[in-house]
Coordinates of C-alpha atoms and ligand atoms in Angstrom, one line a residue:
X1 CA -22.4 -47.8 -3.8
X2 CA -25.1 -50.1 -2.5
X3 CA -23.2 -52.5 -0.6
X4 CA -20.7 -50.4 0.6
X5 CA -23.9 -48.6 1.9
X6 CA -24.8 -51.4 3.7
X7 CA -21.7 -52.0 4.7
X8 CA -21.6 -48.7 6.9
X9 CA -24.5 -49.8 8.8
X10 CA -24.3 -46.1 11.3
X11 CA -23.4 -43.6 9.4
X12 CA -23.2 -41.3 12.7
X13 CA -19.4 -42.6 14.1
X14 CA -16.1 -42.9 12.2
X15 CA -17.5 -44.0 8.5
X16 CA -14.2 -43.3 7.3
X17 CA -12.7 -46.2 9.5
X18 CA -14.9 -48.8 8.8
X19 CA -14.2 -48.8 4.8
X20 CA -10.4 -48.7 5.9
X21 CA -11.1 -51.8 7.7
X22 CA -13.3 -53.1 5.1
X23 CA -10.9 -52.0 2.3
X24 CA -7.3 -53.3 4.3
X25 CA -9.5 -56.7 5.0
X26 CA -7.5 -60.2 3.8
X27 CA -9.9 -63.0 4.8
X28 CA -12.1 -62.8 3.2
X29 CA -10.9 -60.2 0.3
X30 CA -13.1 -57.5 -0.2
X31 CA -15.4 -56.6 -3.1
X32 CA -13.4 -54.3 -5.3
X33 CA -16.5 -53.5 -7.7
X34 CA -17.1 -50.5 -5.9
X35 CA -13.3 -48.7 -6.6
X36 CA -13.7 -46.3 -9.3
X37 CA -11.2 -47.0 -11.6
X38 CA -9.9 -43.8 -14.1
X39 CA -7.6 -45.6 -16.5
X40 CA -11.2 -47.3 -17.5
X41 CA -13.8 -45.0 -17.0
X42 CA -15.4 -42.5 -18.8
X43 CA -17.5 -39.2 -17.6
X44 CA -20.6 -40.3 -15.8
X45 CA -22.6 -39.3 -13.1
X46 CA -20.0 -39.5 -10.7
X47 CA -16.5 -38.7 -12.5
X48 CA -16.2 -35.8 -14.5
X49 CA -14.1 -34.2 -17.1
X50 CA -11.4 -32.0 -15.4
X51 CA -10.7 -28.7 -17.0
X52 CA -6.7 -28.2 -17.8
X53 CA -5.0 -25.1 -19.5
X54 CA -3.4 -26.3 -22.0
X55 CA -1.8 -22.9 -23.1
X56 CA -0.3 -23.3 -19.5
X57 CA 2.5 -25.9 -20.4
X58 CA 4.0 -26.1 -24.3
X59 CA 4.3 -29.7 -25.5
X60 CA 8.1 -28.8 -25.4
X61 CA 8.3 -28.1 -21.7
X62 CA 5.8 -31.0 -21.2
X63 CA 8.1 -33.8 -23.2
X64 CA 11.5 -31.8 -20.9
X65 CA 10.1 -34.0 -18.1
X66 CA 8.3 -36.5 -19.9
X67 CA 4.7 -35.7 -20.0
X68 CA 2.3 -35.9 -23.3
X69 CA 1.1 -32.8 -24.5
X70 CA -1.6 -31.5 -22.1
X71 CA -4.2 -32.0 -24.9
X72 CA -3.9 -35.5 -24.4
X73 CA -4.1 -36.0 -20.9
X74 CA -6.8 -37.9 -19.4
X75 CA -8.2 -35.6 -16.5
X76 CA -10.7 -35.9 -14.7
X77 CA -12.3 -34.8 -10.9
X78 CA -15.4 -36.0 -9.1
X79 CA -18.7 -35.0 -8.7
X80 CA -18.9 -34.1 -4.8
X81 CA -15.3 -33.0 -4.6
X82 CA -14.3 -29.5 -6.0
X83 CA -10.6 -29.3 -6.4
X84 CA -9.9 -32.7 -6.8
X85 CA -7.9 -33.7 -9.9
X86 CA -7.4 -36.9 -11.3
X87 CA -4.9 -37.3 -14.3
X88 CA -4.8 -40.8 -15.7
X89 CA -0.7 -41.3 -16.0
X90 CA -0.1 -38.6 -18.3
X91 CA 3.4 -39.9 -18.8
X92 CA 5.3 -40.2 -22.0
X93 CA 5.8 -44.0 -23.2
X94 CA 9.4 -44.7 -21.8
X95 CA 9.6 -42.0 -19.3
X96 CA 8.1 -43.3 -16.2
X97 CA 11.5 -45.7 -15.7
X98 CA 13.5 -42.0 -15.6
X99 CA 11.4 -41.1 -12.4
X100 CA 11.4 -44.7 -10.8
X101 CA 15.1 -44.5 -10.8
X102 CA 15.1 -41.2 -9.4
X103 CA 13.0 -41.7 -6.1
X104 CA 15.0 -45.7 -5.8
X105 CA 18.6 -44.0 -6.9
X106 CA 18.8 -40.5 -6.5
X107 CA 16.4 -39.0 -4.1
X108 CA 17.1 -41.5 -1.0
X109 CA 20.6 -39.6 -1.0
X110 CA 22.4 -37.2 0.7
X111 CA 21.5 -34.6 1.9
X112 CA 18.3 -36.2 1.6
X113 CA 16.7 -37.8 5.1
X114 CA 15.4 -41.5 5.1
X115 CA 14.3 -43.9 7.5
X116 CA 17.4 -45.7 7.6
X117 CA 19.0 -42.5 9.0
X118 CA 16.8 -42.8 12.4
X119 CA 18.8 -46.1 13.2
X120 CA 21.8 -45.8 11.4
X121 CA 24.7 -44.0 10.7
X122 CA 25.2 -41.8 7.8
X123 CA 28.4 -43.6 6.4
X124 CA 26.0 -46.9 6.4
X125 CA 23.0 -45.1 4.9
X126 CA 24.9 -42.9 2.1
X127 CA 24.9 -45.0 -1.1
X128 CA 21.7 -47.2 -0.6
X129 CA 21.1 -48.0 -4.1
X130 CA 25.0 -49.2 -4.4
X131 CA 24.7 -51.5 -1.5
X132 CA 21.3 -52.8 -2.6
X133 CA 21.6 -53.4 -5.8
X134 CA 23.8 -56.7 -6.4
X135 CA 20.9 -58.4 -4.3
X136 CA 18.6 -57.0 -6.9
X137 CA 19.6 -57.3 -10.3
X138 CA 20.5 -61.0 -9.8
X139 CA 17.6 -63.4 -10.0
X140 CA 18.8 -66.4 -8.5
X141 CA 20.2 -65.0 -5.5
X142 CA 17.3 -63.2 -4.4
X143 CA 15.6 -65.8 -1.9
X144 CA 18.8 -66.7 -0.3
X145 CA 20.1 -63.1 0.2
X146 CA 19.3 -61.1 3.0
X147 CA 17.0 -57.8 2.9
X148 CA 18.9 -55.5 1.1
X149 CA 18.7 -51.7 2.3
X150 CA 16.5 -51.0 -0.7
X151 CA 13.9 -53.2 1.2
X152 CA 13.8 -51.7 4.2
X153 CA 13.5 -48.1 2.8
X154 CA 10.3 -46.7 3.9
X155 CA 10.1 -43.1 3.2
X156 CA 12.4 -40.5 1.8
X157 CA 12.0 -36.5 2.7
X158 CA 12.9 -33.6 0.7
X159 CA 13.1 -29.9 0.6
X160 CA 11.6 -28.7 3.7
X161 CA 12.0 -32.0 5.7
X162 CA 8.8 -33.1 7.4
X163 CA 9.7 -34.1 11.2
X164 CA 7.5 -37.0 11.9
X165 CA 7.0 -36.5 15.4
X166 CA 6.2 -32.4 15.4
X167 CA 4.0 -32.5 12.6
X168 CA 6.3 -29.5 11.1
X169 CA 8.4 -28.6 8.9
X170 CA 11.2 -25.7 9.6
X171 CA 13.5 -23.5 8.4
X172 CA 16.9 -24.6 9.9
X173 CA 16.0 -27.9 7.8
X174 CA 16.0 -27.8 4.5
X175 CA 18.1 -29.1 1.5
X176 CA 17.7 -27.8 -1.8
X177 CA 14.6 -29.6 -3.7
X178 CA 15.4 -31.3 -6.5
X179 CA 15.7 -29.3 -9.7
X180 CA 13.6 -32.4 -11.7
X181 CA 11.1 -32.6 -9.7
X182 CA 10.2 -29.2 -8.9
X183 CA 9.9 -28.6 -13.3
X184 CA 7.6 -31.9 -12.9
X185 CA 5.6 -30.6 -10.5
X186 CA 5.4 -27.2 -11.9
X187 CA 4.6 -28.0 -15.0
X188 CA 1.3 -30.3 -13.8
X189 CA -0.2 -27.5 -12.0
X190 CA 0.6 -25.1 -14.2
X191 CA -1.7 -27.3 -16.2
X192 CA -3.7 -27.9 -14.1
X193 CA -4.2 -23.8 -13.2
X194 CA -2.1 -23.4 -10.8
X195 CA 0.9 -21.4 -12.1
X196 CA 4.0 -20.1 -10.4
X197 CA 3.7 -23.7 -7.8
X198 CA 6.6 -23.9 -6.0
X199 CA 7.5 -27.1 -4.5
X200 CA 9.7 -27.0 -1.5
X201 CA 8.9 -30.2 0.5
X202 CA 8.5 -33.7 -0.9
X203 CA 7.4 -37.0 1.0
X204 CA 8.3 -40.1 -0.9
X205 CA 6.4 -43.5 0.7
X206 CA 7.7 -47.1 -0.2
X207 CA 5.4 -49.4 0.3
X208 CA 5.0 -53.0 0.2
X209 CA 2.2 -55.3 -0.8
X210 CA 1.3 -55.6 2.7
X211 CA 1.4 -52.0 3.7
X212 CA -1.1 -49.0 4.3
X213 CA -1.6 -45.6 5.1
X214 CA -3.9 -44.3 7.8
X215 CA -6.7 -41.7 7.9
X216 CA -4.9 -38.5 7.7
X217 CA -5.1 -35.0 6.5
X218 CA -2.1 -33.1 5.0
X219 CA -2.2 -30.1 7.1
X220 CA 1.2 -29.0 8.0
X221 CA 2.1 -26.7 5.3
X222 CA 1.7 -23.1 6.4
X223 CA -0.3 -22.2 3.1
X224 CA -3.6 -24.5 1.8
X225 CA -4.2 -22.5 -0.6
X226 CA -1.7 -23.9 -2.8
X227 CA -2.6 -27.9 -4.6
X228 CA -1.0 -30.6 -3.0
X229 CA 0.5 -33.1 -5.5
X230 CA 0.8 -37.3 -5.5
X231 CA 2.4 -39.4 -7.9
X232 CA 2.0 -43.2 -8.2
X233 CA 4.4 -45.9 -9.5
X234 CA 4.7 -49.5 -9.9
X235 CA 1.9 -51.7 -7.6
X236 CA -1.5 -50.3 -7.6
X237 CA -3.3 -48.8 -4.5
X238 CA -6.8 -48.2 -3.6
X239 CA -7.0 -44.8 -2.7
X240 CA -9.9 -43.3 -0.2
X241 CA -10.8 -39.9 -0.4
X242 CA -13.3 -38.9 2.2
X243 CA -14.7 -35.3 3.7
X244 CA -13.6 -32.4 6.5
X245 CA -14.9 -34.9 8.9
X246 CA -14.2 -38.7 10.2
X247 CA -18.3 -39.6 9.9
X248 CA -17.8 -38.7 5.9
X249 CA -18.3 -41.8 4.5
X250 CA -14.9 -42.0 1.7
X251 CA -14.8 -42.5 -2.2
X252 CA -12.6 -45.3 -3.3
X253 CA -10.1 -45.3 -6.2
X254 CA -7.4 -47.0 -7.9
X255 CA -4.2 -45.2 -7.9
X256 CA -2.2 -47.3 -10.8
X257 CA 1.7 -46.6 -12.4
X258 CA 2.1 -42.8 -13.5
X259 CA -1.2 -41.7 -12.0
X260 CA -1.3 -37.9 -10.8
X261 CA -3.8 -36.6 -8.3
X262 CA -3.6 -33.3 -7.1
X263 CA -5.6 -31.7 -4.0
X264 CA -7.0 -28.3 -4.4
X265 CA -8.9 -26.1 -3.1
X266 CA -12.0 -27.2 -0.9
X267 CA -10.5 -30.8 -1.3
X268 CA -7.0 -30.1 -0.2
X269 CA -7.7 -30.6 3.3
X270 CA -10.3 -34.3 3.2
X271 CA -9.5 -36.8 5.2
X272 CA -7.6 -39.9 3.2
X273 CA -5.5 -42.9 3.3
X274 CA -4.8 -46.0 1.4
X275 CA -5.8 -49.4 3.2
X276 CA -4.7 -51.9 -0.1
X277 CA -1.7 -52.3 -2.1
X278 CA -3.0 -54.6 -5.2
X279 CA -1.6 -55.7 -8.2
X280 CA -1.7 -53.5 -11.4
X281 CA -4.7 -54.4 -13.5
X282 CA -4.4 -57.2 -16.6
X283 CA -3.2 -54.4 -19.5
X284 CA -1.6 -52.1 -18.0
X285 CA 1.9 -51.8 -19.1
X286 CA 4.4 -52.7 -16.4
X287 CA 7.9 -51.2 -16.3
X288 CA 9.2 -53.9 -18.4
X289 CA 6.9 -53.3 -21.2
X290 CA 9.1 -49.3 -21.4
X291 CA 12.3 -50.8 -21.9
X292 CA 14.9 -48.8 -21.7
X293 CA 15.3 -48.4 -25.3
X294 CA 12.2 -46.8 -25.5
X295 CA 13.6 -44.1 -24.1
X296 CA 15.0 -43.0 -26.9
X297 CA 11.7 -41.3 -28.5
X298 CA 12.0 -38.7 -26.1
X299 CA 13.4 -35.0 -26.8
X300 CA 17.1 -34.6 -26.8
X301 CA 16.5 -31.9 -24.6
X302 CA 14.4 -33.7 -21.8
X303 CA 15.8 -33.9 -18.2
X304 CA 14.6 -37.5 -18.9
X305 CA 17.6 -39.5 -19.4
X306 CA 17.9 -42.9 -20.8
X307 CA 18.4 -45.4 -18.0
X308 CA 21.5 -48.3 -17.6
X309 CA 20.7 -51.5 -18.4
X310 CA 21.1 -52.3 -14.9
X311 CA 19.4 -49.5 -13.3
X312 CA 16.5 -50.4 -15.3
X313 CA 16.8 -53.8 -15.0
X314 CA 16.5 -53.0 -10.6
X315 CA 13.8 -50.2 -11.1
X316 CA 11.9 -52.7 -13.2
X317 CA 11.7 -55.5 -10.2
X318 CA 11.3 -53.5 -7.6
X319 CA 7.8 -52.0 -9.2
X320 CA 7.1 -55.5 -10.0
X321 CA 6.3 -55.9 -6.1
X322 CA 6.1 -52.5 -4.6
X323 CA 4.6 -49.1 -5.1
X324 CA 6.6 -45.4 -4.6
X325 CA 4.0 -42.5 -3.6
X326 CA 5.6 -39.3 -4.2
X327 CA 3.8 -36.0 -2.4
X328 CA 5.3 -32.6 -3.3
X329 CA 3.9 -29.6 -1.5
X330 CA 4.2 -26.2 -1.4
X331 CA 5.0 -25.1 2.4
X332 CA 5.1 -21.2 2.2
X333 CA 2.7 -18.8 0.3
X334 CA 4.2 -16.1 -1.8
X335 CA 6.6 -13.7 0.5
X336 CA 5.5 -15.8 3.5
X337 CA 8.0 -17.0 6.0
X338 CA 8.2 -19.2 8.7
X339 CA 9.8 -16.7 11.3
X340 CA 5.8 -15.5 11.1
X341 CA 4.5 -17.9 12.9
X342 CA 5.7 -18.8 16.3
X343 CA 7.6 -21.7 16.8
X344 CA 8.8 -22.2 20.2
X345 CA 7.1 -25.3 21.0
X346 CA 9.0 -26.9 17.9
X347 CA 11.3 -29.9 18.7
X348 CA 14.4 -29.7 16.7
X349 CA 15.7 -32.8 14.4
X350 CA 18.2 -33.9 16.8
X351 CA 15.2 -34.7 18.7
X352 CA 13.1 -37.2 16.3
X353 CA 13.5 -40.3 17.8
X354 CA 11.9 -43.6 16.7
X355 CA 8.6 -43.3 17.8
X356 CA 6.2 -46.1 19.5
X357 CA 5.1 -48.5 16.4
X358 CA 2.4 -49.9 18.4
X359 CA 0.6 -46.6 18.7
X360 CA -1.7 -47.1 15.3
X361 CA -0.4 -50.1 14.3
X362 CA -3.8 -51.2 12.9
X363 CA -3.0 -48.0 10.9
X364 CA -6.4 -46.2 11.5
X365 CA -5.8 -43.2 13.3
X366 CA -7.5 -40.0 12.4
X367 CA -3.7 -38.3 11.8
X368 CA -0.1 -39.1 10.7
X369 CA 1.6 -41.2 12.8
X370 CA 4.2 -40.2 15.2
X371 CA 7.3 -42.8 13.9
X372 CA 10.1 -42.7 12.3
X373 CA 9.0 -45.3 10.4
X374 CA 6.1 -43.0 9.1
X375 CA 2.7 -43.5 8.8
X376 CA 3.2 -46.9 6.7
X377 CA 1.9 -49.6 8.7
X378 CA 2.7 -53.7 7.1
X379 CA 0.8 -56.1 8.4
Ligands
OGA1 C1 0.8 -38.8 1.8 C2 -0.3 -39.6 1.1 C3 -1.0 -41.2 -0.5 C4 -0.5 -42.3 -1.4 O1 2.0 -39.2 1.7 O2 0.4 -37.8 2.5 O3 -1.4 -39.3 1.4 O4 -1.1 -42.4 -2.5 N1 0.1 -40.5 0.2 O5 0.4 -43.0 -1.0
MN2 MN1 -1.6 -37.4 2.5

């Protein structure tokens, strides 16, 4: 930590901003030396072994949606940040393509909300994946063809559908979650001690090379006392987890493909962002290496279904140069309800309107941004 140390020369104002900046930095790159990176390393004085429940998931109900057998998972939290978990892709061989597919294919659907819906209409922004992928699975054409829709999908909502510009969800919008993803999730924090989670809103973020997140908290569910779940896939990110407060200087982290953090406890409500895409380290496997043959070592009764050629084939470039963050949150407690807490000042949906980009476009605001376009920022 000594030269990011230095680099944070007062401590007293924003520390978290300054190692966005130094962290989003392209000329000159910055030192990555600093970024812990889980896939590599092993319990020290900082990282520490995460304790899992293995009696809480069977290897049966893990390999249903593609997970190893909890014994195997590579877990871990950190030092100065109860409630953190860290689960080094815990994914089986050949599944991670199954879940790609669903948050490019399936999950941008109706009655799913996008991006694309703020600026288009519904007819136009109702079989994404169909329009998109001719452009995609052709090689040659890809330079001379113009952005497909794929491209310019930026974020995906589900469940409980977060309204950018309120800050809330609500209970006159909502779509059922999907049935996949809820067992996912519920079998992860089940592991992780959590039982019983029940996910009922889900934020999908697409990002490019060139795109970040800003400082933020994830505050808006009615209940923190329930773990707040991210998934990683394709590119690599550098992840910064930081404290209750902006002068908290942050810890960085690779997020790579298939990585699972989850925010508990006294660290579900720290400050973070992520100011780098990068690309995914020298031996980790990339999509391509899970072919979709591989597929076929999983259970017959796994929701994880082998993937077209095609499909694959789409899911497999698209990682190659981008990275999907899925967040799954639990909105409600047990037997709570939204009609509990006033909502009068609440716009409605008809009201989210495209917000002003230029607001944090440098992408360093202490919360979420109000856009349409989320809080992605591409520079
Ligand atoms: C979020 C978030 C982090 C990521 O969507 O709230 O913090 O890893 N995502 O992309
Ligand atoms: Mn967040």
């Amino acid at each position: 930590m000594a030269k990011m140390a230095a680099y944070v020369v007062e401590s007293g104002e924003d520390a978290f901003r300054k190692i966005f900046k130094f962290y989003k930095r392209r000329n000159p790159p910055p030192d990555l030396s600093d970024v812990i990176d889980f896939s590599r390393s092993a319990p020290g004085d900082q990282v520490i072994p995460a304790i899992l429940d293995p009696g809480g998931v069977s290897d049966v109900e893990a390999a249903r949606v593609g997970l190893q057998p909890v014994r195997d998972w590579r877990a871990f939290g950190l030092q100065s940040y109860p409630g953190f978990m860290f689960i080094s892709n815990p994914f089986l061989l050949g599944s991670k393509p199954f879940w790609v597919r669903q948050c490019l294919k399936t999950y941008p659907q109706k009655p799913n909300v996008c991006n694309l819906d703020m600026h288009m209409s519904p007819s136009d922004t109702q079989d994404i994946w169909d329009k998109s992928v001719h452009g995609l699975s052709c090689p040659h054409s890809r330079k001379t063809q113009p952005k497909t829709l794929l491209d310019s999908l930026r974020w995906v909502t589900l469940g409980y559908h977060y309204n950018w510009n309120t800050k809330t969800y609500s209970a006159n919008h909502y779509t059922p979650f999907p049935a996949d993803l809820h067992s996912l999730s519920f079998q992860i924090t089940s592991a992780c001690g959590f039982p019983g989670f029940n996910a009922e809103a889900g934020i999908l973020n697409y990002y490019r090379s060139d795109s970040s997140l800003g400082i933020h908290v994830d505050e808006s569910e009615l209940d923190h006392s329930r773990p707040l779940l991210s998934f990683s896939f394709g590119k690599s990110a550098i992840f910064l987890l930081g404290g209750t407060r902006r002068q908290d200087p942050p810890t960085a982290m690779y997020m790579h493909s298939g990585d699972v953090m989850v925010m508990s406890g006294q660290s579900r409500l720290l400050y973070h962002a992520v100011p780098r895409i990068v690309a995914a380290p020298q031996g980790h496997p990339a999509l391509e290496m899970e072919g979709c043959s591989s597929a076929s070592t999983l259970h017959d009764c796994s929701m994880v279904e082998p993937l077209s050629e095609t499909d694959w084939a789409v899911c497999s470039r698209y990682t190659q140069s981008a990275r999907v963050n899925v967040t799954v949150r639990q909105v409600l407690g047990p037997g709570q309800s939204f009609s509990e807490t006033p909502t009068s000042h609440q716009k409605t949906d008809a009201d989210q309107t495209e917000g002003p980009h230029d607001q944090l476009a440098d992408g360093e605001s202490g919360t979420r941004r109000s856009s349409c376009d989320s809080d992605i920022v591409e520079t």
